[in-house]
Coordinates of C-alpha atoms and ligand atoms in Angstrom, one line a residue:
M6 CA -38.2 85.2 78.9
G7 CA -39.4 82.8 76.3
M8 CA -42.5 84.6 75.1
K9 CA -40.6 87.7 74.0
T10 CA -38.6 85.8 71.5
M11 CA -41.7 85.2 69.3
E12 CA -41.7 87.6 66.3
K13 CA -43.9 90.7 66.1
L14 CA -47.2 90.0 64.3
A15 CA -47.8 92.4 61.4
V16 CA -50.8 94.6 61.3
I17 CA -54.0 93.3 59.6
P18 CA -54.3 94.9 56.2
G19 CA -57.5 96.9 55.5
E20 CA -59.7 99.6 57.0
H21 CA -60.0 99.7 60.7
N22 CA -61.9 102.0 63.0
L23 CA -58.7 103.0 64.8
K24 CA -56.6 104.0 61.9
N25 CA -53.6 105.4 63.6
Y26 CA -53.0 104.5 67.2
E27 CA -50.4 107.2 68.0
D28 CA -52.4 110.0 66.5
T29 CA -55.6 109.1 68.3
A30 CA -53.8 108.4 71.6
A31 CA -52.3 111.9 71.4
N32 CA -55.5 113.7 70.6
H33 CA -58.5 111.8 72.0
D34 CA -60.8 113.5 74.5
W35 CA -63.7 111.5 75.9
Q36 CA -66.0 114.5 75.6
H37 CA -65.7 114.0 71.9
S38 CA -67.2 110.5 72.2
E39 CA -70.2 111.9 74.1
Q40 CA -71.4 113.5 70.9
A41 CA -72.5 110.1 69.6
F42 CA -75.3 109.9 72.1
S43 CA -78.8 111.3 71.9
W44 CA -78.4 112.8 75.4
F45 CA -75.7 115.0 74.0
E46 CA -78.6 116.9 72.4
T47 CA -81.5 116.1 74.6
G48 CA -79.9 115.9 78.0
K49 CA -82.0 112.8 78.8
V50 CA -79.7 109.9 79.8
N51 CA -80.3 106.2 80.1
I52 CA -77.9 103.5 78.8
A53 CA -80.8 101.2 77.9
Y54 CA -82.3 103.9 75.6
E55 CA -78.9 104.4 73.9
A56 CA -78.4 100.6 73.5
I57 CA -81.8 99.6 72.2
D58 CA -84.6 102.2 71.8
R59 CA -82.6 104.7 69.9
H60 CA -82.0 102.2 67.1
A61 CA -85.6 101.1 67.0
T62 CA -86.6 104.3 65.3
T63 CA -83.8 104.4 62.7
H64 CA -82.8 102.2 59.7
R65 CA -81.8 99.7 62.3
K66 CA -85.4 99.1 63.4
N67 CA -85.7 95.7 61.8
K68 CA -82.0 94.9 62.0
V69 CA -81.2 91.8 64.1
A70 CA -80.1 92.9 67.6
L71 CA -80.0 89.4 69.0
Y72 CA -79.4 85.9 67.6
Y73 CA -80.1 83.4 70.4
N74 CA -79.3 79.7 70.2
D75 CA -78.9 77.1 73.0
G76 CA -79.5 74.0 70.9
N77 CA -83.2 74.0 71.9
R78 CA -84.4 77.6 71.6
K79 CA -83.3 79.3 68.5
E80 CA -84.7 82.8 68.3
T81 CA -84.0 86.1 66.6
Y82 CA -84.9 89.6 67.8
S83 CA -84.7 92.9 66.0
F84 CA -83.9 96.2 67.8
Y85 CA -87.6 96.9 67.6
D86 CA -88.4 93.6 69.2
M87 CA -85.9 94.2 71.9
K88 CA -87.4 97.6 72.6
R89 CA -90.9 96.1 73.1
H90 CA -89.8 93.1 75.1
S91 CA -87.6 95.2 77.4
N92 CA -90.6 97.6 77.9
K93 CA -92.7 94.6 78.9
A94 CA -90.1 93.4 81.4
A95 CA -89.9 97.0 82.8
N96 CA -93.6 97.1 83.2
V97 CA -93.6 93.7 85.0
L98 CA -90.9 94.8 87.4
K99 CA -92.4 98.1 88.1
E100 CA -96.0 97.1 88.5
K101 CA -95.7 93.7 90.1
A102 CA -92.7 94.3 92.3
E103 CA -92.7 98.1 92.7
L104 CA -89.1 98.2 91.5
N105 CA -88.0 101.8 91.4
K106 CA -85.0 103.9 90.5
G107 CA -82.0 103.0 92.5
D108 CA -83.4 99.7 93.8
R109 CA -81.2 96.7 93.4
V110 CA -82.5 93.8 91.3
F111 CA -80.6 90.6 90.7
I112 CA -80.9 88.4 87.6
F113 CA -79.9 84.8 88.5
M114 CA -80.3 82.6 85.5
P115 CA -78.6 81.1 82.5
R116 CA -78.3 83.0 79.3
T117 CA -81.8 83.2 77.7
P118 CA -83.5 86.0 75.9
E119 CA -85.4 86.8 79.1
L120 CA -82.2 87.6 80.8
Y121 CA -81.5 90.3 78.3
F122 CA -85.1 91.6 78.2
S123 CA -85.1 92.0 82.0
L124 CA -81.7 93.4 82.3
I125 CA -82.5 96.2 79.8
G126 CA -86.0 96.5 81.3
A127 CA -84.6 97.1 84.8
L128 CA -82.2 99.7 83.5
K129 CA -85.1 101.5 81.9
I130 CA -86.6 101.9 85.4
G131 CA -83.3 103.3 86.6
A132 CA -82.8 100.3 88.9
I133 CA -79.3 98.8 89.6
V134 CA -78.8 95.4 88.1
G135 CA -76.7 92.7 89.7
P136 CA -76.3 89.8 87.2
L137 CA -75.5 86.5 88.9
F138 CA -73.8 83.6 87.3
E139 CA -76.0 80.5 87.3
A140 CA -73.4 78.3 89.1
F141 CA -73.6 80.3 92.3
M142 CA -74.8 78.3 95.3
E143 CA -77.0 79.5 98.1
G144 CA -74.2 81.1 100.1
A145 CA -72.9 83.2 97.3
V146 CA -76.4 84.3 96.4
Y147 CA -77.1 85.2 100.0
D148 CA -73.9 87.3 100.4
R149 CA -74.6 89.4 97.3
L150 CA -78.3 90.0 97.9
M151 CA -77.7 90.8 101.6
D152 CA -74.8 93.1 101.0
S153 CA -76.7 95.2 98.5
E154 CA -80.1 94.9 100.2
A155 CA -81.7 93.7 97.0
K156 CA -85.5 94.1 96.6
V157 CA -86.1 91.8 93.6
I158 CA -84.5 88.7 92.1
I159 CA -85.4 87.1 88.7
T160 CA -84.5 83.4 88.5
T161 CA -85.6 80.0 87.1
P162 CA -87.3 77.0 88.7
A163 CA -84.0 75.1 88.7
L164 CA -82.2 77.8 90.7
L165 CA -85.0 78.9 92.9
S166 CA -84.0 76.6 95.8
R167 CA -80.7 78.6 96.0
V168 CA -82.5 81.8 96.8
P169 CA -82.8 81.9 100.6
L170 CA -85.9 84.1 100.6
E171 CA -86.7 83.8 104.3
K172 CA -83.2 84.9 105.3
L173 CA -83.2 88.1 103.2
P174 CA -85.3 90.8 104.9
H175 CA -85.1 93.3 102.0
L176 CA -86.1 90.8 99.3
K177 CA -89.7 91.4 98.5
T178 CA -90.3 89.6 95.2
V179 CA -88.8 86.6 93.4
F180 CA -89.8 86.3 89.8
V181 CA -89.5 82.8 88.3
V182 CA -89.1 82.4 84.6
G183 CA -90.6 79.0 83.6
E184 CA -93.7 76.9 83.1
N185 CA -96.5 76.3 85.7
I186 CA -95.0 78.4 88.4
E187 CA -96.7 78.0 91.8
E188 CA -97.1 81.5 93.0
T189 CA -97.1 82.7 96.6
D190 CA -97.3 86.3 98.0
K191 CA -93.6 86.7 97.2
I192 CA -92.9 84.2 94.3
L193 CA -94.4 85.4 91.0
D194 CA -94.7 83.8 87.6
F195 CA -92.6 86.1 85.3
N196 CA -93.9 84.8 82.0
K197 CA -97.5 85.1 83.0
Y198 CA -97.2 88.9 83.7
F199 CA -94.8 89.4 80.8
A200 CA -97.4 88.0 78.4
E201 CA -100.0 90.5 79.7
A202 CA -97.7 93.5 80.0
S203 CA -97.9 96.6 77.9
Q204 CA -95.3 97.1 75.2
D205 CA -95.0 100.8 76.0
F206 CA -92.9 102.2 78.8
D207 CA -91.8 105.6 79.8
I208 CA -88.1 105.4 80.4
E209 CA -86.8 106.9 83.6
W210 CA -84.2 109.4 82.8
V211 CA -81.3 109.4 85.2
D212 CA -78.2 111.3 86.0
K213 CA -75.0 110.2 84.1
E214 CA -73.5 109.3 87.4
D215 CA -76.4 107.1 88.6
G216 CA -75.7 103.4 89.2
S217 CA -76.4 100.9 86.4
I218 CA -74.7 97.6 86.9
L219 CA -73.4 96.0 90.2
H220 CA -70.9 93.2 89.7
Y221 CA -69.6 91.3 92.7
T222 CA -66.0 90.2 92.3
S223 CA -63.6 88.4 94.7
G224 CA -60.6 90.1 96.1
S225 CA -57.4 88.3 97.2
T226 CA -58.5 88.9 100.8
G227 CA -61.8 87.0 100.7
A228 CA -65.3 88.6 100.8
P229 CA -66.7 89.5 97.4
K230 CA -67.2 93.2 96.9
G231 CA -69.8 95.0 94.9
V232 CA -68.3 97.1 92.1
L233 CA -70.8 99.8 91.0
Q234 CA -70.8 101.1 87.5
V235 CA -72.8 104.1 86.2
H236 CA -74.7 105.0 83.1
Y237 CA -71.8 107.2 81.9
A238 CA -69.7 104.0 81.3
M239 CA -71.5 103.9 78.0
V240 CA -69.1 106.5 76.6
Q241 CA -66.1 104.2 77.0
Q242 CA -68.0 101.0 76.2
Y243 CA -69.3 102.5 72.9
Q244 CA -65.9 103.9 71.9
T245 CA -63.8 100.9 72.7
A246 CA -66.3 98.6 70.9
Q247 CA -65.3 100.6 67.9
W248 CA -61.6 100.9 68.4
V249 CA -60.8 97.6 70.1
L250 CA -63.5 95.2 68.9
D251 CA -63.4 97.1 65.6
L252 CA -67.2 96.8 65.3
K253 CA -68.8 98.1 62.1
E254 CA -72.4 98.3 60.9
D255 CA -72.5 94.9 59.2
D256 CA -70.6 92.9 61.8
I257 CA -72.0 89.8 63.4
Y258 CA -70.4 89.8 66.8
W259 CA -70.1 87.1 69.4
C260 CA -68.9 87.5 72.9
T261 CA -68.7 84.2 74.7
A262 CA -68.9 85.6 78.3
D263 CA -71.8 85.3 80.6
P264 CA -73.3 88.5 81.9
G265 CA -72.5 87.3 85.4
W266 CA -69.0 88.6 84.6
V267 CA -68.2 92.1 83.5
T268 CA -67.2 91.0 80.0
G269 CA -70.7 89.6 79.5
T270 CA -72.3 93.0 80.3
A271 CA -69.7 95.6 79.1
Y272 CA -69.0 93.8 75.9
G273 CA -71.7 91.1 75.7
I274 CA -74.5 93.7 75.8
F275 CA -73.4 97.4 75.8
G276 CA -70.4 97.5 73.5
P277 CA -72.3 96.0 70.5
W278 CA -75.7 97.4 71.1
L279 CA -74.6 101.0 71.8
N280 CA -73.2 100.7 68.3
G281 CA -76.3 99.1 66.9
V282 CA -74.4 95.9 66.0
T283 CA -75.9 92.4 65.7
N284 CA -75.1 90.3 68.8
V285 CA -74.9 86.5 69.0
V286 CA -75.7 84.7 72.3
V287 CA -75.0 81.0 72.6
G288 CA -76.6 79.5 75.6
G289 CA -76.1 76.0 77.0
R290 CA -72.8 74.2 77.7
F291 CA -69.5 74.6 76.0
S292 CA -68.7 72.1 73.2
P293 CA -66.4 72.6 70.3
Q294 CA -69.2 71.6 67.9
A295 CA -71.6 74.1 69.3
W296 CA -69.0 76.9 69.3
Y297 CA -67.6 76.4 65.8
G298 CA -71.1 75.6 64.7
A299 CA -72.3 79.0 65.9
I300 CA -69.5 80.8 64.0
E301 CA -70.5 79.0 60.8
E302 CA -74.2 79.3 61.2
Y303 CA -74.4 83.0 62.1
G304 CA -71.4 84.0 60.0
V305 CA -69.6 85.5 63.0
T306 CA -67.1 88.2 62.0
V307 CA -65.8 89.4 65.4
W308 CA -65.3 87.0 68.2
Y309 CA -64.4 87.8 71.8
S310 CA -63.4 85.0 74.1
A311 CA -60.9 83.9 76.7
P312 CA -57.7 81.9 76.8
T313 CA -59.3 79.0 78.7
A314 CA -61.9 78.6 76.0
F315 CA -59.2 78.8 73.3
R316 CA -57.2 76.1 75.2
M317 CA -60.3 73.9 75.4
L318 CA -60.7 74.3 71.6
M319 CA -57.1 73.5 71.1
G320 CA -57.5 70.4 73.3
A321 CA -60.3 69.3 71.0
G322 CA -57.8 69.0 68.2
P323 CA -57.5 70.3 64.7
N324 CA -59.7 67.8 63.0
I325 CA -63.0 69.2 64.5
I326 CA -62.2 72.7 63.4
G327 CA -61.7 71.5 59.8
K328 CA -65.3 70.4 59.6
Y329 CA -66.6 74.0 60.0
N330 CA -66.4 77.0 57.7
L331 CA -65.0 79.8 59.8
S332 CA -64.1 82.0 56.9
T333 CA -66.4 84.9 58.0
L334 CA -64.1 85.6 61.0
R335 CA -62.1 88.8 60.6
H336 CA -61.2 89.8 64.2
V337 CA -60.5 87.6 67.2
L338 CA -60.0 88.9 70.8
S339 CA -59.2 87.5 74.2
V340 CA -59.6 88.7 77.8
G341 CA -59.4 87.6 81.4
E342 CA -56.1 85.9 81.9
P343 CA -52.7 85.9 80.2
L344 CA -52.8 84.9 76.6
N345 CA -50.1 82.2 76.5
P346 CA -47.9 82.1 73.5
E347 CA -49.1 78.5 72.9
V348 CA -52.6 79.9 72.3
V349 CA -51.2 82.7 70.1
K350 CA -49.5 80.0 68.0
W351 CA -52.7 78.0 67.7
G352 CA -54.5 81.1 66.6
L353 CA -52.0 81.8 63.9
E354 CA -51.6 78.2 62.7
I355 CA -55.0 76.6 63.1
L356 CA -57.5 79.5 63.3
N357 CA -55.5 81.6 60.9
H358 CA -55.9 84.7 63.0
R359 CA -54.0 87.0 65.3
I360 CA -55.7 86.8 68.7
H361 CA -55.9 90.3 70.2
D362 CA -55.3 90.4 73.9
T363 CA -57.2 92.9 76.0
W364 CA -56.5 93.8 79.6
W365 CA -59.0 95.4 81.9
M366 CA -61.0 94.6 85.1
T367 CA -64.4 94.6 86.6
E368 CA -63.3 97.8 88.4
T369 CA -62.3 99.5 85.2
G370 CA -65.6 98.8 83.5
G371 CA -64.1 98.9 80.1
H372 CA -61.0 98.2 78.1
M373 CA -57.7 99.6 79.4
I374 CA -54.7 98.1 77.6
C375 CA -55.3 96.4 74.3
N376 CA -54.0 95.2 70.9
Y377 CA -55.6 96.8 67.9
P378 CA -55.9 95.5 64.3
S379 CA -53.9 98.4 63.0
M380 CA -51.0 97.8 65.5
E381 CA -48.2 95.3 65.5
I382 CA -48.6 92.6 68.2
K383 CA -45.9 91.4 70.4
P384 CA -47.0 88.0 71.5
G385 CA -47.2 87.8 75.3
S386 CA -47.9 91.6 75.6
M387 CA -51.3 93.0 76.5
G388 CA -50.7 95.9 74.1
K389 CA -51.0 99.6 74.7
P390 CA -53.4 101.8 76.6
V391 CA -56.7 102.7 75.0
P392 CA -56.6 106.3 73.7
G393 CA -57.8 108.5 76.5
I394 CA -56.4 106.2 79.1
Y395 CA -53.2 106.9 80.9
A396 CA -51.6 103.6 82.1
T397 CA -48.3 103.3 83.7
I398 CA -46.2 101.3 86.2
V399 CA -45.7 102.7 89.7
D400 CA -43.7 101.6 92.7
D401 CA -45.4 101.1 96.1
Q402 CA -45.1 104.8 96.8
G403 CA -46.9 105.8 93.6
N404 CA -43.8 107.0 91.6
E405 CA -43.6 106.1 88.0
V406 CA -40.7 103.7 87.2
P407 CA -38.6 103.3 84.0
P408 CA -39.2 100.8 81.2
Y409 CA -38.5 97.1 82.1
T410 CA -39.0 97.7 85.8
M411 CA -41.6 95.4 87.3
G412 CA -44.2 97.3 89.4
N413 CA -47.8 98.0 90.0
L414 CA -49.9 98.5 86.9
A415 CA -51.8 101.7 87.6
I416 CA -54.2 103.9 85.7
K417 CA -54.7 107.7 86.1
K418 CA -58.0 108.1 87.9
G419 CA -61.1 109.4 86.1
W420 CA -61.9 107.4 83.0
P421 CA -65.6 107.1 81.9
A422 CA -66.3 103.5 82.9
M423 CA -64.4 103.6 86.2
M424 CA -66.3 102.0 89.1
R425 CA -67.8 104.7 91.3
Q426 CA -68.3 102.8 94.5
I427 CA -67.6 99.6 96.3
W428 CA -71.1 99.0 97.6
G429 CA -71.4 100.1 101.2
N430 CA -67.7 100.3 101.7
P431 CA -66.2 103.7 101.0
D432 CA -62.9 102.8 102.7
R433 CA -62.4 99.8 100.5
Y434 CA -63.1 102.0 97.5
E435 CA -60.5 104.6 98.6
S436 CA -57.9 101.9 99.2
Y437 CA -57.7 101.3 95.5
F438 CA -56.3 104.8 94.9
L439 CA -52.7 105.8 95.7
K440 CA -52.0 109.4 96.4
G441 CA -55.5 110.2 95.2
E442 CA -54.2 110.0 91.7
W443 CA -53.5 106.4 90.7
Y444 CA -55.9 103.5 90.5
V445 CA -53.7 100.6 91.5
S446 CA -54.9 97.4 89.7
G447 CA -53.3 94.8 91.9
D448 CA -51.6 93.4 88.8
S449 CA -47.9 93.6 88.4
A450 CA -46.4 94.4 85.0
F451 CA -43.7 96.2 83.2
M452 CA -43.6 98.4 80.1
D453 CA -41.0 98.1 77.4
E454 CA -39.3 100.9 75.6
E455 CA -42.0 101.0 72.9
G456 CA -44.8 101.4 75.4
Y457 CA -46.1 97.8 75.2
F458 CA -47.3 96.4 78.6
W459 CA -46.3 93.0 79.8
F460 CA -48.4 91.2 82.5
Q461 CA -46.5 89.4 85.2
G462 CA -49.1 88.3 87.7
R463 CA -51.2 89.5 90.6
V464 CA -49.1 91.6 92.9
D465 CA -49.8 89.2 95.8
D466 CA -48.7 86.3 93.6
V467 CA -45.3 87.5 92.5
I468 CA -42.6 85.2 93.8
M469 CA -39.4 86.3 95.2
T470 CA -36.9 83.4 95.2
A471 CA -33.3 83.8 96.1
G472 CA -33.5 87.5 95.3
E473 CA -35.1 87.0 91.9
R474 CA -38.6 88.2 91.2
V475 CA -40.5 85.5 89.2
G476 CA -43.9 86.1 87.7
P477 CA -45.9 82.9 88.1
F478 CA -47.6 83.3 84.8
E479 CA -44.4 83.0 82.9
V480 CA -43.6 79.7 84.6
E481 CA -47.1 78.4 84.1
S482 CA -46.9 79.3 80.4
K483 CA -43.7 77.4 80.1
L484 CA -45.1 74.4 81.9
L485 CA -48.1 74.3 79.6
E486 CA -45.8 73.9 76.7
H487 CA -44.7 70.6 78.1
P488 CA -46.5 67.8 76.1
D489 CA -47.8 66.0 79.3
V490 CA -49.0 69.1 81.2
V491 CA -52.7 70.2 80.9
E492 CA -52.9 72.7 83.7
A493 CA -50.4 74.4 85.9
G494 CA -50.6 76.7 88.9
V495 CA -47.4 78.1 90.4
I496 CA -47.0 79.7 93.8
G497 CA -44.2 80.8 96.1
K498 CA -43.7 78.5 99.1
P499 CA -41.9 80.0 102.1
D500 CA -38.4 78.7 102.4
P501 CA -35.9 79.4 105.1
V502 CA -33.0 79.7 102.7
R503 CA -34.4 81.2 99.6
G504 CA -37.2 83.3 101.0
E505 CA -39.6 81.5 98.7
I506 CA -39.2 78.5 96.4
I507 CA -41.3 77.9 93.4
K508 CA -43.9 75.2 93.7
A509 CA -45.9 74.0 90.8
F510 CA -49.3 72.2 90.9
I511 CA -49.8 70.3 87.7
S512 CA -52.5 68.2 86.2
L513 CA -51.4 65.8 83.6
R514 CA -52.8 64.7 80.2
E515 CA -55.1 61.7 80.4
G516 CA -53.2 58.4 80.5
V517 CA -50.0 59.9 81.8
E518 CA -48.9 58.8 85.3
P519 CA -47.0 60.9 87.7
S520 CA -43.4 59.7 88.4
E521 CA -40.1 61.0 89.6
V522 CA -38.7 60.8 86.1
L523 CA -41.5 62.9 84.7
E524 CA -41.1 65.4 87.5
A525 CA -37.4 65.8 86.8
N526 CA -38.1 66.0 83.1
I527 CA -40.7 68.8 83.6
R528 CA -38.3 70.7 85.9
D529 CA -35.6 70.4 83.3
F530 CA -38.0 71.6 80.6
V531 CA -38.5 74.9 82.5
K532 CA -34.8 75.2 83.4
T533 CA -33.8 74.9 79.8
G534 CA -36.8 76.7 78.3
L535 CA -37.0 79.6 80.7
S536 CA -34.3 79.9 83.3
A537 CA -32.8 77.9 86.2
H538 CA -34.2 80.2 88.9
S539 CA -37.7 79.9 87.5
A540 CA -37.8 76.1 87.5
P541 CA -40.1 74.7 90.2
R542 CA -38.2 73.0 93.0
E543 CA -41.4 71.3 94.1
I544 CA -44.0 69.7 91.9
E545 CA -47.2 68.3 93.0
F546 CA -49.5 66.4 90.7
R547 CA -53.3 66.9 91.1
D548 CA -56.2 65.6 89.0
K549 CA -57.7 69.1 88.8
L550 CA -56.7 72.6 89.8
P551 CA -58.9 75.2 91.4
K552 CA -60.1 77.7 88.8
T553 CA -62.5 80.6 88.7
R554 CA -65.5 80.3 86.3
S555 CA -63.6 82.7 84.0
G556 CA -60.7 80.2 83.9
K557 CA -58.1 81.9 86.2
I558 CA -56.1 79.4 88.3
M559 CA -56.8 80.4 91.9
R560 CA -53.3 80.6 93.3
R561 CA -54.7 81.8 96.6
V562 CA -56.4 78.4 96.9
L563 CA -53.2 76.6 96.0
K564 CA -51.4 78.6 98.6
A565 CA -54.0 77.8 101.2
W566 CA -53.6 74.1 100.4
E567 CA -49.9 74.4 100.7
L568 CA -49.9 76.4 104.0
D569 CA -53.0 74.7 105.5
L570 CA -54.9 78.0 105.7
P571 CA -58.5 78.8 105.1
A572 CA -59.1 79.3 101.4
G573 CA -61.4 82.3 101.8
D574 CA -64.4 83.0 99.5
L575 CA -64.8 80.3 96.9
S576 CA -68.0 81.6 95.3
T577 CA -66.4 82.3 92.0
M578 CA -64.7 78.9 91.8
E579 CA -65.7 76.5 89.0
E580 CA -67.6 73.5 90.3
Ligands
WTA4 C1 -56.7 89.4 84.9 C2 -62.0 90.6 83.5 C3 -53.6 89.0 81.8 C4 -55.9 90.4 85.7 C5 -62.2 91.6 82.4 C6 -57.0 91.4 86.1 C7 -55.6 89.5 82.6 C8 -58.1 90.4 86.4 C9 -56.0 90.0 81.4 C10 -59.5 91.1 86.2 C11 -55.1 89.9 80.3 C12 -57.7 90.3 82.7 N1 -53.9 89.4 80.6 N2 -54.4 89.0 82.9 N3 -55.4 90.2 79.1 N4 -57.3 90.5 81.5 N5 -56.7 89.8 83.5 O1 -62.3 91.6 87.1 O2 -55.3 89.8 86.8 O3 -62.8 89.3 86.1 O4 -56.7 92.1 87.3 O5 -62.1 91.2 84.7 O6 -58.0 89.4 85.4 O7 -60.5 90.1 86.2 P1 -62.0 90.5 86.1

């Protein structure tokens, strides 16, 4: 197992919010974290109040809450500005669309300040917000609005044609954010009403267990499911933003995720703002220049991104990075897919930082297993459970297994940010829990003797070849180290003799042609670098591999190609 041979990375010297992992893990109680919130005293709960309004009456009133930059619009908003603008949005939604507590409202637009005003504004009403990634096409929009019986959607002129208004009986109002909007009885000009709206709004106080954010996420079986989070998730998002993101008063924080994905809400909105920390949002398309430029321009100190993004930056080469001053960075984190050792090396050598891997899911609503600045990192490991979280490995019957045994990564039920419903599908919700006690993640992993967790793959993706269990991620990681390989996806292909054989789908570096010699060379590379049994017996070269928007190779699509099966729901697939 190649990745485990890399040396441990020493702790980062200095003061960190989480000083002693073992101590805190042994003693933490979530009720302790509740004391940070005003509702602990007043009993009046609303996550939007805690994230924005609370700061608008303190020393943070004129502190920057949001730096927004998409190359055209470059704007700055204080906590006080955010309070007033989200109040305006709340008034528009309530008065013009009769949006009420518990109603579902979707926000379907690229990252702009209006997205953040209306998301916070809708929460102030007590409505449930479904953020939708801008790349969704009509079918995906329809599925989500229909399933949740949404009443309102906020979108842009460019995306309006993908909202099938006439097919959605529950949808009453479509707000369009743009210039010269042609209004109808259902289509309204958001900016017009926003400009007229009052800056004052009486927040709707809710129950801690009331719904807040509804993220739709794809399962391995097909139809996307609505994962409902509640206001109480703030407790964990606040606390982990301190321990894991290590956020402090003067930090300039940048999370690169879109709010259409859970990272973009939990840690692109709530984590920083619940702590009153300045948040950077970079709109527009990815480019190394824009990204490095944002770090330099805003003096980003804490940066949360994903392996795919890091790999794209790696691909852009070391010369570009040399043109920017990135010296303000002090803490770098990753989420969403395995952090390959190649990327860890790039972080150390080129970026000059340890990259801290974090593992969690839409369903968990917040960090679960992470690396912390005050802890040694074992490259390739996701780290250790967040204090207050009990994570373990169980077999299919729900029994905990000893170290180094591969099994189901499971969490003891009942953490603050845990999803509370699969929208309209209580049976699906219950199916996540084993013996009523364990939340079973669907990921397979093992724990080592020091309590570090090692990701192996999605349970459904683990390959059993000639009696050996092979995690596809490990093979893919090795393949990526080959100089000619750009992307790799590995699946088990049914085989009469071996049960399954390993098949790799590979896209090659530009200018490199597929050949039998290259194929043999790549196979050998895995054989010698990893092990004989994990070398792919079959290799197929493709120009592009199917990936989700968050960069995960969609092995289920590769499998469907291979077996000539329907590929299921593709709404989260990159164009
Ligand atoms: C995968 C993203 C390896 C995993 C916050 C999980 C990871 C799924 C990691 C959830 C990681 C997430 N290492 N795999 N650090 N983080 N995953 O719901 O398979 O978009 O089950 O949430 O991403 O993806 P989701």
